[in-house]
Amino acid sequence: MTTPRLISVVGGTGAQGIPVIKALVSSGQYTVRALTRDPTNARFKQLQSYGPVEPVVGTFASESDLRNLFRGAWGAFVNIDGFNSGEKGEIFWTIRAWELAIEAGVQLFVLGNLDYMYKKSGFRPQFHAGHYDGKGRVGDFILAQNKDAEYRKLAKMRSSLFTTGPYIEMTLGKATPFAPIVENDTAVWRVPLQQGAVPFTALDDCGFYVKYLFDHPAEADGLDLAVALDHVTFTEYTRAYTAVTGHPARWEDVDLQQHLERAFGPRVDLPAGYNADPEDPATMTIRQNFTAFFETFRNSGGNKGILKRDYEFLDRIHPGRIRSVEEWLRRQDQKGPGDLWSRTKELGHVLKTLEEGRKGSI
């Protein structure tokens, strides 16, 4: 019997980290060591219900904690919360985590990544979203090192990217920029998308994809696995919602700035990273960040704009993946508790940052 390989995880109790750890440990092929500020909290206990998950108490903003995390691990999955650290902090600590993983002898490093929107737009300023570009820059840096001959002489660690997008669960999540409102027995999504589309990621598929990378380290070496279920318009979304629930739904294409002010309220002009320095001129506000966020999706319709995905490749490696918004909604309707319509009227949190009320320390 093969001894399970140890994977060290940063971001394990986040929305993406939970399905990733579940897939790894429930397979019996991997054990997990996860960084956490509090191993007694409900999210960490949930992780341990899936299989062997060892806590390392600490923070990603500590070299000693990262060394403790990576010591003896075969693989690492690192997904730092940019809404915690801010863009600058995320860049530094992600690169430092990658370096410390090399130092510790990790064999495969998988970065929880987002698209480098600014670069993919041709470096046009209206498409610079800090929480995307903070990850995207580091992803480019890591893959460039991975291809460098001198690096290959000095380090044996392989690296890959797991590039996602907004979670489609945010369309039914409390206090997200995609949250619906029920008015006069109609579910209404007010989203400033114009003719664009959002390459939504289904959290239910994240575990499969990350496990695929660890299962195939030679193929994963230097790979940017960019995933989505589809490029979704809200015309498609509301039509599918009605088909699944039997209740009316509509989409309203609203003014972008009014939408941000309504979605984020008085926080809209605060730093996008709650531990970022508000006096630092490089710190983006929530308004600045999410203006670029939506401008990018407005220019990504039909899988032909700034953000693209290779859906044929995703079909090949994950034939059972969720491929449409209607398929995803039908799965949600079956999950419970209650039916999907009832849960639309009583939304719960999807994102850890919102659930904690933006509290906590890096």
Short mmCIF file of C-alpha atoms in Angstrom, two decimals:
data_model
loop_
_atom_site.label_atom_id
_atom_site.label_comp_id
_atom_site.label_asym_id
_atom_site.label_seq_id
_atom_site.Cartn_x
_atom_site.Cartn_y
_atom_site.Cartn_z
CA MET A 1 0.00 0.00 0.00
CA THR A 2 1.37 3.42 -1.02
CA THR A 3 1.90 5.91 1.80
CA PRO A 4 -0.32 8.98 1.27
CA ARG A 5 1.58 12.06 0.17
CA LEU A 6 1.49 15.10 2.44
CA ILE A 7 0.15 18.34 0.93
CA SER A 8 0.64 21.65 2.77
CA VAL A 9 -2.18 24.16 2.25
CA VAL A 10 -2.49 27.92 2.69
CA GLY A 11 -6.11 29.07 2.41
CA GLY A 12 -7.63 25.78 3.47
CA THR A 13 -10.67 27.22 5.26
CA GLY A 14 -11.60 29.53 2.39
CA ALA A 15 -14.38 28.88 -0.12
CA GLN A 16 -11.96 27.23 -2.56
CA GLY A 17 -9.77 25.53 0.01
CA ILE A 18 -12.58 23.46 1.54
CA PRO A 19 -13.48 21.48 -1.61
CA VAL A 20 -9.78 21.14 -2.50
CA ILE A 21 -8.91 19.59 0.86
CA LYS A 22 -12.04 17.43 0.79
CA ALA A 23 -11.02 15.94 -2.57
CA LEU A 24 -7.43 15.34 -1.48
CA VAL A 25 -8.00 13.65 1.88
CA SER A 26 -11.18 11.74 1.00
CA SER A 27 -9.28 10.04 -1.84
CA GLY A 28 -6.96 8.31 0.64
CA GLN A 29 -4.01 9.27 -1.56
CA TYR A 30 -3.12 12.43 0.35
CA THR A 31 -2.98 13.83 3.84
CA VAL A 32 -3.10 17.57 4.46
CA ARG A 33 -1.34 19.98 6.77
CA ALA A 34 -3.21 23.30 6.74
CA LEU A 35 -2.35 26.72 8.08
CA THR A 36 -5.01 28.22 10.37
CA ARG A 37 -5.32 30.95 12.96
CA ASP A 38 -7.77 28.84 14.95
CA PRO A 39 -7.92 25.02 14.68
CA THR A 40 -11.07 24.96 16.83
CA ASN A 41 -13.22 26.99 14.43
CA ALA A 42 -16.10 25.39 12.56
CA ARG A 43 -14.49 25.59 9.13
CA PHE A 44 -11.34 23.78 10.27
CA LYS A 45 -13.39 21.12 12.04
CA GLN A 46 -15.29 20.67 8.78
CA LEU A 47 -11.99 19.98 7.01
CA GLN A 48 -11.05 17.35 9.57
CA SER A 49 -14.38 15.58 9.04
CA TYR A 50 -13.22 14.67 5.53
CA GLY A 51 -10.00 12.93 6.56
CA PRO A 52 -6.58 13.52 8.12
CA VAL A 53 -5.91 17.29 8.29
CA GLU A 54 -3.16 18.50 10.61
CA PRO A 55 -3.31 22.12 11.80
CA VAL A 56 -0.36 24.48 11.84
CA VAL A 57 -1.34 27.50 13.90
CA GLY A 58 -0.04 30.68 12.35
CA THR A 59 -0.26 33.10 9.46
CA PHE A 60 0.97 33.20 5.87
CA ALA A 61 2.76 36.46 6.77
CA SER A 62 5.36 34.64 8.90
CA GLU A 63 8.42 32.86 7.54
CA SER A 64 8.66 30.60 10.59
CA ASP A 65 5.00 29.57 10.25
CA LEU A 66 5.48 28.84 6.54
CA ARG A 67 8.59 26.78 7.27
CA ASN A 68 6.61 24.76 9.83
CA LEU A 69 3.86 24.29 7.25
CA PHE A 70 6.08 23.09 4.40
CA ARG A 71 8.50 20.92 6.39
CA GLY A 72 8.39 17.34 5.04
CA ALA A 73 5.58 18.00 2.57
CA TRP A 74 5.55 16.46 -0.91
CA GLY A 75 3.21 19.10 -2.36
CA ALA A 76 1.83 22.53 -1.57
CA PHE A 77 -1.36 24.35 -2.50
CA VAL A 78 -1.16 28.07 -1.75
CA ASN A 79 -4.08 30.46 -2.17
CA ILE A 80 -3.48 33.68 -0.22
CA ASP A 81 -6.52 35.90 0.38
CA GLY A 82 -5.79 39.19 -1.37
CA PHE A 83 -8.75 40.81 0.38
CA ASN A 84 -6.85 40.19 3.62
CA SER A 85 -3.31 41.20 2.62
CA GLY A 86 -3.95 43.69 -0.16
CA GLU A 87 -2.26 43.58 -3.56
CA LYS A 88 1.28 44.41 -2.42
CA GLY A 89 1.25 42.07 0.56
CA GLU A 90 -0.09 39.22 -1.53
CA ILE A 91 2.68 39.58 -4.12
CA PHE A 92 5.45 39.50 -1.50
CA TRP A 93 4.07 36.68 0.65
CA THR A 94 3.13 34.46 -2.28
CA ILE A 95 6.61 34.70 -3.75
CA ARG A 96 8.10 34.12 -0.32
CA ALA A 97 5.88 31.06 0.20
CA TRP A 98 7.05 29.68 -3.16
CA GLU A 99 10.70 30.23 -2.18
CA LEU A 100 10.25 28.63 1.23
CA ALA A 101 8.54 25.63 -0.38
CA ILE A 102 11.66 25.16 -2.54
CA GLU A 103 13.82 25.50 0.56
CA ALA A 104 11.77 22.79 2.30
CA GLY A 105 12.08 20.32 -0.57
CA VAL A 106 8.47 20.42 -1.78
CA GLN A 107 8.13 18.56 -5.09
CA LEU A 108 5.06 20.25 -6.62
CA PHE A 109 3.78 23.75 -5.82
CA VAL A 110 0.25 24.65 -7.00
CA LEU A 111 -0.71 28.32 -6.83
CA GLY A 112 -4.36 29.29 -6.41
CA ASN A 113 -4.29 31.91 -9.13
CA LEU A 114 -6.42 34.50 -10.95
CA ASP A 115 -6.08 35.99 -14.43
CA TYR A 116 -3.54 38.78 -14.90
CA MET A 117 -6.28 41.09 -16.21
CA TYR A 118 -4.06 44.13 -16.67
CA LYS A 119 -1.59 42.22 -18.85
CA LYS A 120 -4.27 40.35 -20.81
CA SER A 121 -5.94 43.66 -21.67
CA GLY A 122 -2.70 45.05 -23.12
CA PHE A 123 -1.91 46.93 -19.89
CA ARG A 124 -4.90 49.24 -20.16
CA PRO A 125 -5.50 50.90 -16.78
CA GLN A 126 -9.28 50.44 -16.75
CA PHE A 127 -8.70 46.69 -16.45
CA HIS A 128 -6.32 46.71 -13.47
CA ALA A 129 -8.09 44.92 -10.60
CA GLY A 130 -5.69 44.51 -7.70
CA HIS A 131 -7.05 41.28 -6.27
CA TYR A 132 -6.70 39.65 -9.70
CA ASP A 133 -3.39 41.18 -10.76
CA GLY A 134 -1.74 40.55 -7.38
CA LYS A 135 -2.13 36.83 -8.06
CA GLY A 136 -1.63 37.03 -11.82
CA ARG A 137 1.76 38.76 -11.62
CA VAL A 138 3.07 36.13 -9.23
CA GLY A 139 1.68 33.35 -11.42
CA ASP A 140 3.59 34.74 -14.40
CA PHE A 141 6.74 35.06 -12.28
CA ILE A 142 6.53 31.47 -11.05
CA LEU A 143 5.98 29.97 -14.50
CA ALA A 144 8.85 32.05 -15.89
CA GLN A 145 11.17 30.68 -13.20
CA ASN A 146 9.87 27.20 -13.89
CA LYS A 147 11.07 27.48 -17.51
CA ASP A 148 14.45 28.99 -16.62
CA ALA A 149 17.42 26.65 -17.19
CA GLU A 150 19.38 28.09 -14.27
CA TYR A 151 16.44 27.56 -11.93
CA ARG A 152 16.19 23.95 -13.10
CA LYS A 153 19.82 23.42 -12.11
CA LEU A 154 19.28 24.89 -8.65
CA ALA A 155 15.80 23.69 -7.70
CA LYS A 156 13.84 20.50 -8.29
CA MET A 157 10.39 21.84 -7.43
CA ARG A 158 7.78 21.79 -10.16
CA SER A 159 5.14 24.54 -10.20
CA SER A 160 1.71 24.99 -11.73
CA LEU A 161 -1.18 27.45 -11.59
CA PHE A 162 -4.81 26.75 -10.81
CA THR A 163 -6.53 29.79 -12.31
CA THR A 164 -10.16 30.32 -11.38
CA GLY A 165 -12.70 33.12 -11.67
CA PRO A 166 -15.60 34.36 -9.60
CA TYR A 167 -17.35 31.46 -7.91
CA ILE A 168 -20.80 30.88 -9.35
CA GLU A 169 -21.91 30.27 -5.77
CA MET A 170 -21.59 34.05 -5.34
CA THR A 171 -24.73 34.44 -7.47
CA LEU A 172 -26.64 32.93 -4.53
CA GLY A 173 -24.39 34.28 -1.77
CA LYS A 174 -25.10 36.97 0.76
CA ALA A 175 -23.43 40.39 0.30
CA THR A 176 -21.56 39.53 -2.91
CA PRO A 177 -21.56 41.78 -6.02
CA PHE A 178 -23.68 39.11 -7.77
CA ALA A 179 -26.31 38.61 -5.05
CA PRO A 180 -30.00 38.56 -6.03
CA ILE A 181 -32.93 40.33 -4.41
CA VAL A 182 -36.45 38.86 -4.35
CA GLU A 183 -39.03 41.51 -5.28
CA ASN A 184 -42.73 40.76 -5.77
CA ASP A 185 -42.01 37.02 -5.98
CA THR A 186 -39.39 37.59 -8.70
CA ALA A 187 -35.67 36.90 -8.28
CA VAL A 188 -33.78 39.92 -9.58
CA TRP A 189 -30.06 40.11 -10.41
CA ARG A 190 -28.80 43.64 -10.90
CA VAL A 191 -25.36 43.21 -12.45
CA PRO A 192 -23.52 45.81 -14.61
CA LEU A 193 -22.45 43.42 -17.36
CA GLN A 194 -23.64 45.04 -20.64
CA GLN A 195 -22.87 42.58 -23.49
CA GLY A 196 -20.24 40.70 -21.49
CA ALA A 197 -20.07 37.41 -19.65
CA VAL A 198 -18.49 36.01 -16.50
CA PRO A 199 -16.30 32.86 -16.65
CA PHE A 200 -17.73 31.51 -13.42
CA THR A 201 -15.98 28.70 -11.53
CA ALA A 202 -18.02 26.04 -9.72
CA LEU A 203 -16.56 25.26 -6.31
CA ASP A 204 -17.78 21.67 -6.65
CA ASP A 205 -15.22 21.14 -9.45
CA CYS A 206 -12.23 22.80 -7.76
CA GLY A 207 -11.28 19.73 -5.75
CA PHE A 208 -11.15 17.53 -8.85
CA TYR A 209 -8.94 19.97 -10.74
CA VAL A 210 -6.39 20.48 -7.96
CA LYS A 211 -6.23 16.77 -7.25
CA TYR A 212 -5.67 16.23 -10.99
CA LEU A 213 -2.58 18.44 -10.81
CA PHE A 214 -1.15 16.54 -7.83
CA ASP A 215 -2.03 13.20 -9.47
CA HIS A 216 -0.17 14.18 -12.69
CA PRO A 217 2.94 16.12 -11.57
CA ALA A 218 4.76 15.77 -14.89
CA GLU A 219 1.80 17.22 -16.82
CA ALA A 220 1.24 19.84 -14.12
CA ASP A 221 4.83 21.08 -14.45
CA GLY A 222 4.57 24.59 -15.91
CA LEU A 223 0.82 24.28 -16.60
CA ASP A 224 -1.66 27.11 -16.13
CA LEU A 225 -4.89 25.18 -15.54
CA ALA A 226 -7.44 27.95 -16.17
CA VAL A 227 -10.96 26.76 -15.36
CA ALA A 228 -14.59 27.86 -15.61
CA LEU A 229 -17.90 26.13 -16.13
CA ASP A 230 -18.84 28.53 -18.95
CA HIS A 231 -18.85 32.19 -19.92
CA VAL A 232 -22.20 33.03 -18.34
CA THR A 233 -24.51 35.90 -19.24
CA PHE A 234 -27.28 36.84 -16.86
CA THR A 235 -29.83 36.51 -19.63
CA GLU A 236 -28.84 32.82 -19.69
CA TYR A 237 -28.69 32.70 -15.89
CA THR A 238 -32.19 34.03 -15.25
CA ARG A 239 -33.70 31.86 -17.99
CA ALA A 240 -32.09 28.80 -16.40
CA TYR A 241 -33.19 29.86 -12.92
CA THR A 242 -36.82 30.01 -14.02
CA ALA A 243 -36.52 26.64 -15.77
CA VAL A 244 -35.16 25.04 -12.59
CA THR A 245 -37.32 26.70 -9.93
CA GLY A 246 -40.51 27.56 -11.82
CA HIS A 247 -40.29 31.09 -10.39
CA PRO A 248 -39.84 34.26 -12.44
CA ALA A 249 -36.41 35.85 -12.62
CA ARG A 250 -34.91 38.81 -14.44
CA TRP A 251 -31.61 40.57 -14.98
CA GLU A 252 -31.21 44.33 -14.95
CA ASP A 253 -28.07 45.86 -16.46
CA VAL A 254 -27.47 48.69 -13.99
CA ASP A 255 -25.05 51.59 -13.65
CA LEU A 256 -21.69 50.27 -12.48
CA GLN A 257 -20.92 52.88 -9.81
CA GLN A 258 -24.43 52.77 -8.38
CA HIS A 259 -24.16 48.99 -8.22
CA LEU A 260 -20.89 49.13 -6.29
CA GLU A 261 -22.29 51.68 -3.85
CA ARG A 262 -25.35 49.52 -3.28
CA ALA A 263 -23.36 46.26 -2.99
CA PHE A 264 -20.63 47.54 -0.66
CA GLY A 265 -22.28 50.48 1.06
CA PRO A 266 -20.01 52.76 3.11
CA ARG A 267 -17.06 50.36 2.63
CA VAL A 268 -16.86 51.08 -1.10
CA ASP A 269 -14.04 53.63 -0.75
CA LEU A 270 -12.07 51.68 1.86
CA PRO A 271 -9.01 49.58 0.90
CA ALA A 272 -9.83 46.42 -1.03
CA GLY A 273 -7.44 44.57 1.29
CA TYR A 274 -8.49 45.12 4.90
CA ASN A 275 -4.91 44.82 6.16
CA ALA A 276 -3.51 47.07 3.41
CA ASP A 277 -2.17 50.50 4.34
CA PRO A 278 -4.87 53.09 3.47
CA GLU A 279 -2.15 55.79 3.28
CA ASP A 280 -0.14 53.86 0.68
CA PRO A 281 -0.85 55.36 -2.78
CA ALA A 282 -0.61 51.85 -4.26
CA THR A 283 -3.57 50.62 -2.18
CA MET A 284 -6.69 50.25 -4.30
CA THR A 285 -10.13 50.96 -2.93
CA ILE A 286 -12.99 48.52 -3.27
CA ARG A 287 -14.53 50.90 -5.83
CA GLN A 288 -11.37 51.01 -7.96
CA ASN A 289 -10.85 47.27 -7.75
CA PHE A 290 -14.38 46.22 -8.64
CA THR A 291 -14.77 48.85 -11.36
CA ALA A 292 -11.96 47.11 -13.23
CA PHE A 293 -13.39 43.71 -12.26
CA PHE A 294 -16.69 44.41 -14.00
CA GLU A 295 -15.09 46.27 -16.93
CA THR A 296 -13.10 43.11 -17.65
CA PHE A 297 -16.20 40.89 -17.70
CA ARG A 298 -17.98 43.44 -19.87
CA ASN A 299 -15.17 42.82 -22.37
CA SER A 300 -15.09 39.02 -22.13
CA GLY A 301 -18.33 37.98 -23.80
CA GLY A 302 -18.52 34.78 -25.83
CA ASN A 303 -15.09 33.57 -24.71
CA LYS A 304 -13.61 36.03 -27.24
CA GLY A 305 -12.50 39.00 -25.14
CA ILE A 306 -9.94 39.58 -22.40
CA LEU A 307 -10.60 36.43 -20.37
CA LYS A 308 -10.69 33.15 -22.27
CA ARG A 309 -10.88 29.46 -21.37
CA ASP A 310 -10.02 26.28 -23.28
CA TYR A 311 -13.22 24.33 -22.66
CA GLU A 312 -12.16 21.43 -24.90
CA PHE A 313 -9.12 20.86 -22.68
CA LEU A 314 -11.28 21.02 -19.54
CA ASP A 315 -13.69 18.49 -21.06
CA ARG A 316 -10.77 16.15 -21.72
CA ILE A 317 -9.31 16.16 -18.23
CA HIS A 318 -12.65 16.38 -16.39
CA PRO A 319 -15.43 14.78 -18.48
CA GLY A 320 -17.85 15.05 -15.55
CA ARG A 321 -17.36 18.76 -14.99
CA ILE A 322 -20.30 21.17 -14.63
CA ARG A 323 -20.75 22.71 -18.09
CA SER A 324 -23.70 25.10 -17.86
CA VAL A 325 -25.44 27.40 -15.44
CA GLU A 326 -28.61 25.31 -15.69
CA GLU A 327 -26.72 22.15 -14.71
CA TRP A 328 -25.21 23.99 -11.74
CA LEU A 329 -28.59 25.37 -10.64
CA ARG A 330 -30.19 21.92 -10.82
CA ARG A 331 -27.45 20.56 -8.57
CA GLN A 332 -28.05 23.42 -6.13
CA ASP A 333 -31.78 22.74 -6.14
CA GLN A 334 -31.11 19.14 -5.08
CA LYS A 335 -28.70 19.99 -2.28
CA GLY A 336 -31.09 21.49 0.26
CA PRO A 337 -32.03 22.37 2.89
CA GLY A 338 -35.29 23.27 1.22
CA ASP A 339 -35.64 24.12 -2.44
CA LEU A 340 -33.57 26.64 -4.36
CA TRP A 341 -36.33 29.27 -4.38
CA SER A 342 -36.57 29.22 -0.58
CA ARG A 343 -32.81 29.56 -0.23
CA THR A 344 -32.77 32.48 -2.67
CA LYS A 345 -34.97 34.37 -0.21
CA GLU A 346 -32.63 33.55 2.71
CA LEU A 347 -29.09 33.81 1.36
CA GLY A 348 -26.11 32.48 3.27
CA HIS A 349 -22.43 33.46 3.08
CA VAL A 350 -20.09 31.90 0.52
CA LEU A 351 -16.90 33.88 1.14
CA LYS A 352 -14.99 33.53 4.41
CA THR A 353 -14.08 37.23 4.43
CA LEU A 354 -17.75 38.23 4.42
CA GLU A 355 -18.71 35.57 6.94
CA GLU A 356 -16.08 36.93 9.36
CA GLY A 357 -17.11 40.52 8.69
CA ARG A 358 -13.63 41.39 7.31
CA LYS A 359 -12.10 40.68 10.69
CA GLY A 360 -8.86 38.88 11.38
CA SER A 361 -5.17 39.42 10.88
CA ILE A 362 -2.77 38.35 8.21
#
